[in-house]
JSON list of C-alpha atoms in Angstrom, two decimals:
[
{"chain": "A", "resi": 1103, "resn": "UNK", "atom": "CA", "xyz": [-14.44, 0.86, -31.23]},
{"chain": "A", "resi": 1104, "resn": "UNK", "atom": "CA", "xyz": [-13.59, -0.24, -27.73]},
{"chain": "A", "resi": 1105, "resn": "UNK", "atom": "CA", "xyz": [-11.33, 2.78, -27.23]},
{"chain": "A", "resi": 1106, "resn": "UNK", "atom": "CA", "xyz": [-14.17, 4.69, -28.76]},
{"chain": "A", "resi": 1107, "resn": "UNK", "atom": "CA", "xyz": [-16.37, 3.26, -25.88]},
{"chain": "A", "resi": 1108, "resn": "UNK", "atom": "CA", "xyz": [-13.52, 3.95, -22.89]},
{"chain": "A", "resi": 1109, "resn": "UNK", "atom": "CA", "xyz": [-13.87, 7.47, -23.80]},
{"chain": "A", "resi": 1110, "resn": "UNK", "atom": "CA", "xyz": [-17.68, 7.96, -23.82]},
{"chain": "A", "resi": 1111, "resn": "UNK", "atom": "CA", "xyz": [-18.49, 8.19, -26.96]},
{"chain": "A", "resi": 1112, "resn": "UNK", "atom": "CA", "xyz": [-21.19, 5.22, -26.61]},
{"chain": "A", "resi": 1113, "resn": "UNK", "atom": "CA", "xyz": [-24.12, 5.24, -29.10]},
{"chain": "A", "resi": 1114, "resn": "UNK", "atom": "CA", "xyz": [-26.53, 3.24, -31.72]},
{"chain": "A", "resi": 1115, "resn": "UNK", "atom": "CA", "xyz": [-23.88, 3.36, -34.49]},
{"chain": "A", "resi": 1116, "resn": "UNK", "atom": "CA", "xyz": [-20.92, 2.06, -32.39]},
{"chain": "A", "resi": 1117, "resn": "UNK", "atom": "CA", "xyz": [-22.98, -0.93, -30.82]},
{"chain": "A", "resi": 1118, "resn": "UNK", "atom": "CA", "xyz": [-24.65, -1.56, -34.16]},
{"chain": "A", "resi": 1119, "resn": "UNK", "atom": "CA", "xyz": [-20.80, -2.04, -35.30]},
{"chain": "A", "resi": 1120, "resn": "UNK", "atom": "CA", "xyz": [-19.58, -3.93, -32.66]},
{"chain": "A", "resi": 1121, "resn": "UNK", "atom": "CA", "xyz": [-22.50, -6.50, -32.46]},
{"chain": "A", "resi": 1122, "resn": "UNK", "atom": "CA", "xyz": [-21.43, -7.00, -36.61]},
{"chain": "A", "resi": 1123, "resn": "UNK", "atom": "CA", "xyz": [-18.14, -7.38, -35.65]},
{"chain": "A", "resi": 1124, "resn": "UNK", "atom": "CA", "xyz": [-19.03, -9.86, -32.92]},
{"chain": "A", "resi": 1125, "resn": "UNK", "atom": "CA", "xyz": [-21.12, -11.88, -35.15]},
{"chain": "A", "resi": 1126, "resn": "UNK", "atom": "CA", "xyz": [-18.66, -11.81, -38.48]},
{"chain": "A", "resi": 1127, "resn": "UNK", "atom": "CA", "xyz": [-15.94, -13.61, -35.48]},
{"chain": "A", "resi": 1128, "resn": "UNK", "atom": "CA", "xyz": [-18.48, -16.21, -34.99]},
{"chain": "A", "resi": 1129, "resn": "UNK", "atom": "CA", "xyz": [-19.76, -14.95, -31.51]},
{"chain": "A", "resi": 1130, "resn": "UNK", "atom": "CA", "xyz": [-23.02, -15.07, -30.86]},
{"chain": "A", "resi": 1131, "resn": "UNK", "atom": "CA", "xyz": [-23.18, -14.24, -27.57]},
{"chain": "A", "resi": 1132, "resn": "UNK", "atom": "CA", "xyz": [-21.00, -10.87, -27.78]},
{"chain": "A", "resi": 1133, "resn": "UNK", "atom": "CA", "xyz": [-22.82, -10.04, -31.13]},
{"chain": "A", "resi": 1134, "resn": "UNK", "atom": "CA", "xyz": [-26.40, -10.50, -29.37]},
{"chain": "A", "resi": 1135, "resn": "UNK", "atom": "CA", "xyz": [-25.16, -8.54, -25.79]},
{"chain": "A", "resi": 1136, "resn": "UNK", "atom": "CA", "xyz": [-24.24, -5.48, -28.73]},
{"chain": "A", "resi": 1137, "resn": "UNK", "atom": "CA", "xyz": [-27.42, -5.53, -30.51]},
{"chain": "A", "resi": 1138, "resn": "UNK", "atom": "CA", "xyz": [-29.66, -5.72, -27.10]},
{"chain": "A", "resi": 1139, "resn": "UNK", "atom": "CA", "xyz": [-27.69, -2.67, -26.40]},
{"chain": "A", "resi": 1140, "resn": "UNK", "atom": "CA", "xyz": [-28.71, -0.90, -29.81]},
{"chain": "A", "resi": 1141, "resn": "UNK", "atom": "CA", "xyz": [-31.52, -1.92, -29.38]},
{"chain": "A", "resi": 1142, "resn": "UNK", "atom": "CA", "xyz": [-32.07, 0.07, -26.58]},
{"chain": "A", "resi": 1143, "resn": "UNK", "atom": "CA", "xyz": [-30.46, 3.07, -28.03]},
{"chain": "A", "resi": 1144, "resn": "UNK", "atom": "CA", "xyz": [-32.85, 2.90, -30.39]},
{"chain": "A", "resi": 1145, "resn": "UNK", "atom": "CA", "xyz": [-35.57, 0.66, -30.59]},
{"chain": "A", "resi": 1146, "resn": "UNK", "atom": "CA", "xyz": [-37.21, 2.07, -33.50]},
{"chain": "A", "resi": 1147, "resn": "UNK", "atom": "CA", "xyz": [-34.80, 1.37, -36.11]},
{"chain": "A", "resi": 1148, "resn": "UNK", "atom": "CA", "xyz": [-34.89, -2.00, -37.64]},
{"chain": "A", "resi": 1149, "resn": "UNK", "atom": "CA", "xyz": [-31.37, -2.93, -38.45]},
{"chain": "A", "resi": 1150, "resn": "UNK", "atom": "CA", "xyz": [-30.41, -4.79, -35.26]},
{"chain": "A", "resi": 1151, "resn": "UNK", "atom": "CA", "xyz": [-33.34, -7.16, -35.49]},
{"chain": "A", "resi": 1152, "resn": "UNK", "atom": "CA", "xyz": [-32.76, -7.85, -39.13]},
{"chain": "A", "resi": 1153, "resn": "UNK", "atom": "CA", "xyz": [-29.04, -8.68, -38.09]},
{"chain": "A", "resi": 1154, "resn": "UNK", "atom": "CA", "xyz": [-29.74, -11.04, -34.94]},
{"chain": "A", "resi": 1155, "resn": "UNK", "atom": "CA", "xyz": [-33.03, -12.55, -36.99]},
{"chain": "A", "resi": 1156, "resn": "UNK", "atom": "CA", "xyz": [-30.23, -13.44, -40.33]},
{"chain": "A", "resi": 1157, "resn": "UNK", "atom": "CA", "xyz": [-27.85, -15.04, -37.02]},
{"chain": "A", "resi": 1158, "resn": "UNK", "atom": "CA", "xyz": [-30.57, -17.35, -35.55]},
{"chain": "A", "resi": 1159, "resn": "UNK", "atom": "CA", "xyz": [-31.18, -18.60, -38.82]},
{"chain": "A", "resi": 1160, "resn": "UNK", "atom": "CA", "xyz": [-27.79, -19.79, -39.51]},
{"chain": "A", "resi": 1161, "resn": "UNK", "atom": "CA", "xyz": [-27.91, -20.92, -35.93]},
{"chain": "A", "resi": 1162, "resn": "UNK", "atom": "CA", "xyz": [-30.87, -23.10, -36.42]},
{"chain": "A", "resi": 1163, "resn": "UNK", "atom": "CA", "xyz": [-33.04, -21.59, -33.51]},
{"chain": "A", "resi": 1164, "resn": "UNK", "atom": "CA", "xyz": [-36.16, -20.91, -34.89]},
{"chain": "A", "resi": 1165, "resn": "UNK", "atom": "CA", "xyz": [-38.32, -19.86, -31.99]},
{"chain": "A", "resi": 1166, "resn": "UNK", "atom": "CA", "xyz": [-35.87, -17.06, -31.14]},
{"chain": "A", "resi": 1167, "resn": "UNK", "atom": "CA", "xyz": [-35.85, -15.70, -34.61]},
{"chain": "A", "resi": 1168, "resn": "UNK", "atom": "CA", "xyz": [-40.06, -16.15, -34.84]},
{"chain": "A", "resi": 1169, "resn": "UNK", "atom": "CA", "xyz": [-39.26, -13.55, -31.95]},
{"chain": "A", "resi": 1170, "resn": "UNK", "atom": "CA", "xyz": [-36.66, -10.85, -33.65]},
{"chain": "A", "resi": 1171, "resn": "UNK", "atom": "CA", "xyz": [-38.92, -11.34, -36.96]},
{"chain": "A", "resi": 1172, "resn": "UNK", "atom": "CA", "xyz": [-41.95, -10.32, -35.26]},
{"chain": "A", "resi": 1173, "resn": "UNK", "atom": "CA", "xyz": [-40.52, -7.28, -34.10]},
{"chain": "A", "resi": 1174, "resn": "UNK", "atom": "CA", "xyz": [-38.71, -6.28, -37.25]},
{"chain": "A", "resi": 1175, "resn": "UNK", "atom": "CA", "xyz": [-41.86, -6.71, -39.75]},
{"chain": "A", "resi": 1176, "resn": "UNK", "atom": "CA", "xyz": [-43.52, -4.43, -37.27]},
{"chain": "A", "resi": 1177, "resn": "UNK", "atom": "CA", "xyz": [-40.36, -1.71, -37.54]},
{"chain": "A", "resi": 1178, "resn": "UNK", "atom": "CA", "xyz": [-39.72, -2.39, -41.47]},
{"chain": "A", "resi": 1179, "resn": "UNK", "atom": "CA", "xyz": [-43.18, -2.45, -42.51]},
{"chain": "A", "resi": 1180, "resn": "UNK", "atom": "CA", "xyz": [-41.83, -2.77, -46.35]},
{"chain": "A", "resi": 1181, "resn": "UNK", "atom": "CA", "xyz": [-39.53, -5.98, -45.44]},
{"chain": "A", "resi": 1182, "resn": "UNK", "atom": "CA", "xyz": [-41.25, -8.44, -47.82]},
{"chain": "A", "resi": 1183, "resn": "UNK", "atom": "CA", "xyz": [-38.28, -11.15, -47.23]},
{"chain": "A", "resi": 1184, "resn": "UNK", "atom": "CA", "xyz": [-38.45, -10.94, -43.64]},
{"chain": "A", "resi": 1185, "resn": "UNK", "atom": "CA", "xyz": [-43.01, -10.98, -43.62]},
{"chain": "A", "resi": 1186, "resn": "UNK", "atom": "CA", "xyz": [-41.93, -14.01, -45.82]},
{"chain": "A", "resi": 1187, "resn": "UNK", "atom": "CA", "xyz": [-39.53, -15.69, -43.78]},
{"chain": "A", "resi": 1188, "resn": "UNK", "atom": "CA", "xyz": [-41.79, -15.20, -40.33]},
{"chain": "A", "resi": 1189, "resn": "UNK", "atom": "CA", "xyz": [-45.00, -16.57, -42.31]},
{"chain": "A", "resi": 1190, "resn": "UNK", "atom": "CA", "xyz": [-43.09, -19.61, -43.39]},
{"chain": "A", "resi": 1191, "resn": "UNK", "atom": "CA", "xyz": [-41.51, -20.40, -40.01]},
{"chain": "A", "resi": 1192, "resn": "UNK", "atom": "CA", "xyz": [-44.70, -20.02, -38.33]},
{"chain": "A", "resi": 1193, "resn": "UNK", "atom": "CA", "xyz": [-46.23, -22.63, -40.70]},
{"chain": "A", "resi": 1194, "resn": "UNK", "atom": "CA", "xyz": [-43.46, -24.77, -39.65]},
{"chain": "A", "resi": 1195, "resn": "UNK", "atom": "CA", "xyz": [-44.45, -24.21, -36.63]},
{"chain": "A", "resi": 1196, "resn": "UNK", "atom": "CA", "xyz": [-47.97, -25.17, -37.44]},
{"chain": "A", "resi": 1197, "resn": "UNK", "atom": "CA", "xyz": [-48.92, -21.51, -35.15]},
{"chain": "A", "resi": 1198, "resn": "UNK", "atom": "CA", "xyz": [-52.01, -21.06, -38.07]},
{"chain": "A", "resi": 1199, "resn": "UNK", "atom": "CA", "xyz": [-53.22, -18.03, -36.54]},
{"chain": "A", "resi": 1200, "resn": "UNK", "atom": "CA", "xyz": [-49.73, -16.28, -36.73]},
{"chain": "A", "resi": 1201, "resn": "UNK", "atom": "CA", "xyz": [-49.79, -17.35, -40.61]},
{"chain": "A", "resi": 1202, "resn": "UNK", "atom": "CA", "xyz": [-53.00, -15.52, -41.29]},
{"chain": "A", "resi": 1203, "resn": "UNK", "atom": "CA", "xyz": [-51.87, -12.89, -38.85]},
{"chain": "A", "resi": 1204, "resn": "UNK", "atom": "CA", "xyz": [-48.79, -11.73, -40.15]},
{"chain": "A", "resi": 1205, "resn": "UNK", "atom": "CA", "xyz": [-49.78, -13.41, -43.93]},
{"chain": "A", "resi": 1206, "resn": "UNK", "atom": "CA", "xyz": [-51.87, -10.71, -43.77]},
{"chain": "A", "resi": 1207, "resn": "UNK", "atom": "CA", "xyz": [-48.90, -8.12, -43.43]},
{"chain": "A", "resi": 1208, "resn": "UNK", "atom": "CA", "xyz": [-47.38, -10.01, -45.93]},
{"chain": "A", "resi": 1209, "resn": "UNK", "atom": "CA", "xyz": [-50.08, -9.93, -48.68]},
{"chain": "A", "resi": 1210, "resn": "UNK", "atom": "CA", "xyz": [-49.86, -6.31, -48.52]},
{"chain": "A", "resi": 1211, "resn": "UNK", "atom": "CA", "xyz": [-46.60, -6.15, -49.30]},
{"chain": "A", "resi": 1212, "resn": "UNK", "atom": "CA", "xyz": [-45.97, -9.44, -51.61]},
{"chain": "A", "resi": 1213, "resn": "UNK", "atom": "CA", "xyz": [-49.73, -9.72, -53.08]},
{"chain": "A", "resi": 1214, "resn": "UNK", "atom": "CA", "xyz": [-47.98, -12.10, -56.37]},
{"chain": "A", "resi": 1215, "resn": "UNK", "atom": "CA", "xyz": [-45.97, -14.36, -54.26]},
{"chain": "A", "resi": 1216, "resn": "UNK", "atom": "CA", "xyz": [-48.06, -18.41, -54.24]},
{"chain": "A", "resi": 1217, "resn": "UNK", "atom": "CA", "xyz": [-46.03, -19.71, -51.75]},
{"chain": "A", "resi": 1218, "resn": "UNK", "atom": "CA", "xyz": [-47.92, -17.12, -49.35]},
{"chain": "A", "resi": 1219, "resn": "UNK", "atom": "CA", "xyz": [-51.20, -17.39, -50.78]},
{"chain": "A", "resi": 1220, "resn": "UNK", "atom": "CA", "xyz": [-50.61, -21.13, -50.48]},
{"chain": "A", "resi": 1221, "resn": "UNK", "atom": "CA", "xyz": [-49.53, -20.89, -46.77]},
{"chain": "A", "resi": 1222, "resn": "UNK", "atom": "CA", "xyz": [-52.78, -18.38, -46.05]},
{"chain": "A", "resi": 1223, "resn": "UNK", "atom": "CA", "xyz": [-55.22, -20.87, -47.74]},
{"chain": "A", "resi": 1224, "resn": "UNK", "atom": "CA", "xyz": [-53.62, -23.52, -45.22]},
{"chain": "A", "resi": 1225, "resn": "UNK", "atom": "CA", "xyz": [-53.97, -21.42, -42.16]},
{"chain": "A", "resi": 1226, "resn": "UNK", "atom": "CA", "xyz": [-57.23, -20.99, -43.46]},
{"chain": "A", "resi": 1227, "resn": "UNK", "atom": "CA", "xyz": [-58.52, -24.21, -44.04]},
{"chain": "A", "resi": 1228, "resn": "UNK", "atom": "CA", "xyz": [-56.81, -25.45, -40.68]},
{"chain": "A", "resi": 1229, "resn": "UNK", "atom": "CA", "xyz": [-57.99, -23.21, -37.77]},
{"chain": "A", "resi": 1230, "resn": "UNK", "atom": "CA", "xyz": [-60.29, -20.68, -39.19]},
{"chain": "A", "resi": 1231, "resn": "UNK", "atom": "CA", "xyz": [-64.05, -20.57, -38.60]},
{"chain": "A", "resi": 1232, "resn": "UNK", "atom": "CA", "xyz": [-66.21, -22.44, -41.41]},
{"chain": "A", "resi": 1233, "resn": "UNK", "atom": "CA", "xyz": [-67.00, -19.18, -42.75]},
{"chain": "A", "resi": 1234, "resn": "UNK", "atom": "CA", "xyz": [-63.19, -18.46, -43.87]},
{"chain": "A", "resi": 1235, "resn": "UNK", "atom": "CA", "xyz": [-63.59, -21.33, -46.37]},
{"chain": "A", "resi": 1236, "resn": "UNK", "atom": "CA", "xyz": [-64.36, -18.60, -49.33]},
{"chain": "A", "resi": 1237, "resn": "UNK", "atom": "CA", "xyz": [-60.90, -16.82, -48.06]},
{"chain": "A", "resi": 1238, "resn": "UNK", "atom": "CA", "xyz": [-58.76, -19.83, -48.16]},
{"chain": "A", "resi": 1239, "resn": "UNK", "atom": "CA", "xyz": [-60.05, -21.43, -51.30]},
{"chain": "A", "resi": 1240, "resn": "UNK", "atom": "CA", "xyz": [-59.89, -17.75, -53.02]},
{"chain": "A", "resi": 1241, "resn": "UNK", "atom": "CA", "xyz": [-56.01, -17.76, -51.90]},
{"chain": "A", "resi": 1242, "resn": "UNK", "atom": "CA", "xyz": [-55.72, -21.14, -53.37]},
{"chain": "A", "resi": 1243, "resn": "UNK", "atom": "CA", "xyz": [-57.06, -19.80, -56.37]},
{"chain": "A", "resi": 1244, "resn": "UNK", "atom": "CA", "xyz": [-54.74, -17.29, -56.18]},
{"chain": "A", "resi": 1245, "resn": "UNK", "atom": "CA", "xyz": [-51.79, -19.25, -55.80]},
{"chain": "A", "resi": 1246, "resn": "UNK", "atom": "CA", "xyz": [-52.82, -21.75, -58.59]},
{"chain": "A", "resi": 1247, "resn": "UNK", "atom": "CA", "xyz": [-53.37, -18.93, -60.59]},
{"chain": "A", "resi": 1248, "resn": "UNK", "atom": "CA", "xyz": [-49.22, -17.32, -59.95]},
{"chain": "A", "resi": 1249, "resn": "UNK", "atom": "CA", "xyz": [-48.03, -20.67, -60.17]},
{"chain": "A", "resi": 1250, "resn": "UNK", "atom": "CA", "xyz": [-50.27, -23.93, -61.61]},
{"chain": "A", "resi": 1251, "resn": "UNK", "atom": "CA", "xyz": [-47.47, -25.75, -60.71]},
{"chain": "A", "resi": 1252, "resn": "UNK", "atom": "CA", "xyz": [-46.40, -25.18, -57.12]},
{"chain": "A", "resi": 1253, "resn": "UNK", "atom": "CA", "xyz": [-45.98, -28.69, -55.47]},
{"chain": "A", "resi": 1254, "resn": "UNK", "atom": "CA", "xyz": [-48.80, -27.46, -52.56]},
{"chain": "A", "resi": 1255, "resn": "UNK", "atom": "CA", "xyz": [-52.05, -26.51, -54.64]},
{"chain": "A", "resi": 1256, "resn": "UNK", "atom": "CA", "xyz": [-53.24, -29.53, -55.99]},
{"chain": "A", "resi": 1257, "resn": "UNK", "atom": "CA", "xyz": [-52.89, -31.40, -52.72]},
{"chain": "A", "resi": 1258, "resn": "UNK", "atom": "CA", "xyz": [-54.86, -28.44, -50.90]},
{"chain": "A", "resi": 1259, "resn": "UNK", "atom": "CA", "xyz": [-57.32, -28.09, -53.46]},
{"chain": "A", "resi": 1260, "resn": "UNK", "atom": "CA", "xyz": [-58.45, -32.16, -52.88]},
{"chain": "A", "resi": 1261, "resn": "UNK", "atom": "CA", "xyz": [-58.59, -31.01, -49.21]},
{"chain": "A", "resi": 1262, "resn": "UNK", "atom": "CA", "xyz": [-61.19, -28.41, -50.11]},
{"chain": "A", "resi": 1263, "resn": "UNK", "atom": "CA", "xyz": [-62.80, -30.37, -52.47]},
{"chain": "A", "resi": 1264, "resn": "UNK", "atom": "CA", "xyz": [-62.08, -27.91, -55.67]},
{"chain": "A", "resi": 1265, "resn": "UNK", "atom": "CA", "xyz": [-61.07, -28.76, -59.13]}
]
């Protein structure tokens, strides 16, 4: 690929392939420098994010993935793992209005999955206005309602005073 590069024939594809070969050695840094560049290229196409977004996970850095994830929900509108995966680290993150902003995206695309409808009625209940009470205790409802017995709903339910 390097030779490929020396004699001009630069492009998406070939840093898309040499940022994966970067990254499957174990180097961040060289895989990241390759993807910025495909990036570039092409900054419509999703794959690049998805690939530094999977890295910073296994790396533990959870601020700069919130970043790529952001990014790549927004290119790969149908990416329910990675609307899941943003939504959860932003509730780690306790940022509540990123969890109903991008739950939102999420919902569309994973409408059956508790764990989200769990983590909206949170964001809900935390930092909404009073009158987003209905919303979060109707996700709650929801979620109780995929999964009765998903560890979160009967201690968020007691916080909203439902049965």
């Amino acid at each position: 690929l390097k030779e490929l590069l020396a004699a001009g024939g630069d492009g998406y594809e070939v840093r898309l392939m040499l940022g994966r070969l970067y990254l499957e050695q174990g180097d961040l840094a060289g895989g990241k420098k390759q993807l910025d560049l495909a990036k570039k290229l092409d900054p419509e196409r999703a794959r690049p994010w998805m690939l530094m977004a999977k890295v910073l996970d296994r790396a533990g850095k959870k601020g700069a993935e919130i970043t790529e994830l952001k990014v790549l929900v927004k290119l790969d509108q149908q990416n329910g793992a990675a609307a899941m995966r943003l939504v959860e680290l932003l509730a780690e993150a306790r940022d509540w209005r990123g969890v109903r902003e991008y739950g939102q995206m999420a919902y569309f695309i994973t409408p059956a999955s508790a764990r989200l409808h769990l983590l909206l009625a949170r964001a809900l209940e935390k930092k909404a206005p009073r009158r987003d009470l209905k919303r979060a205790r109707w996700h709650l409802r929801t979620a109780e309602l995929i999964s009765p017995e998903h560890k979160g709903v009967a201690e968020l339910k007691k916080k909203l005073g439902l049965k």
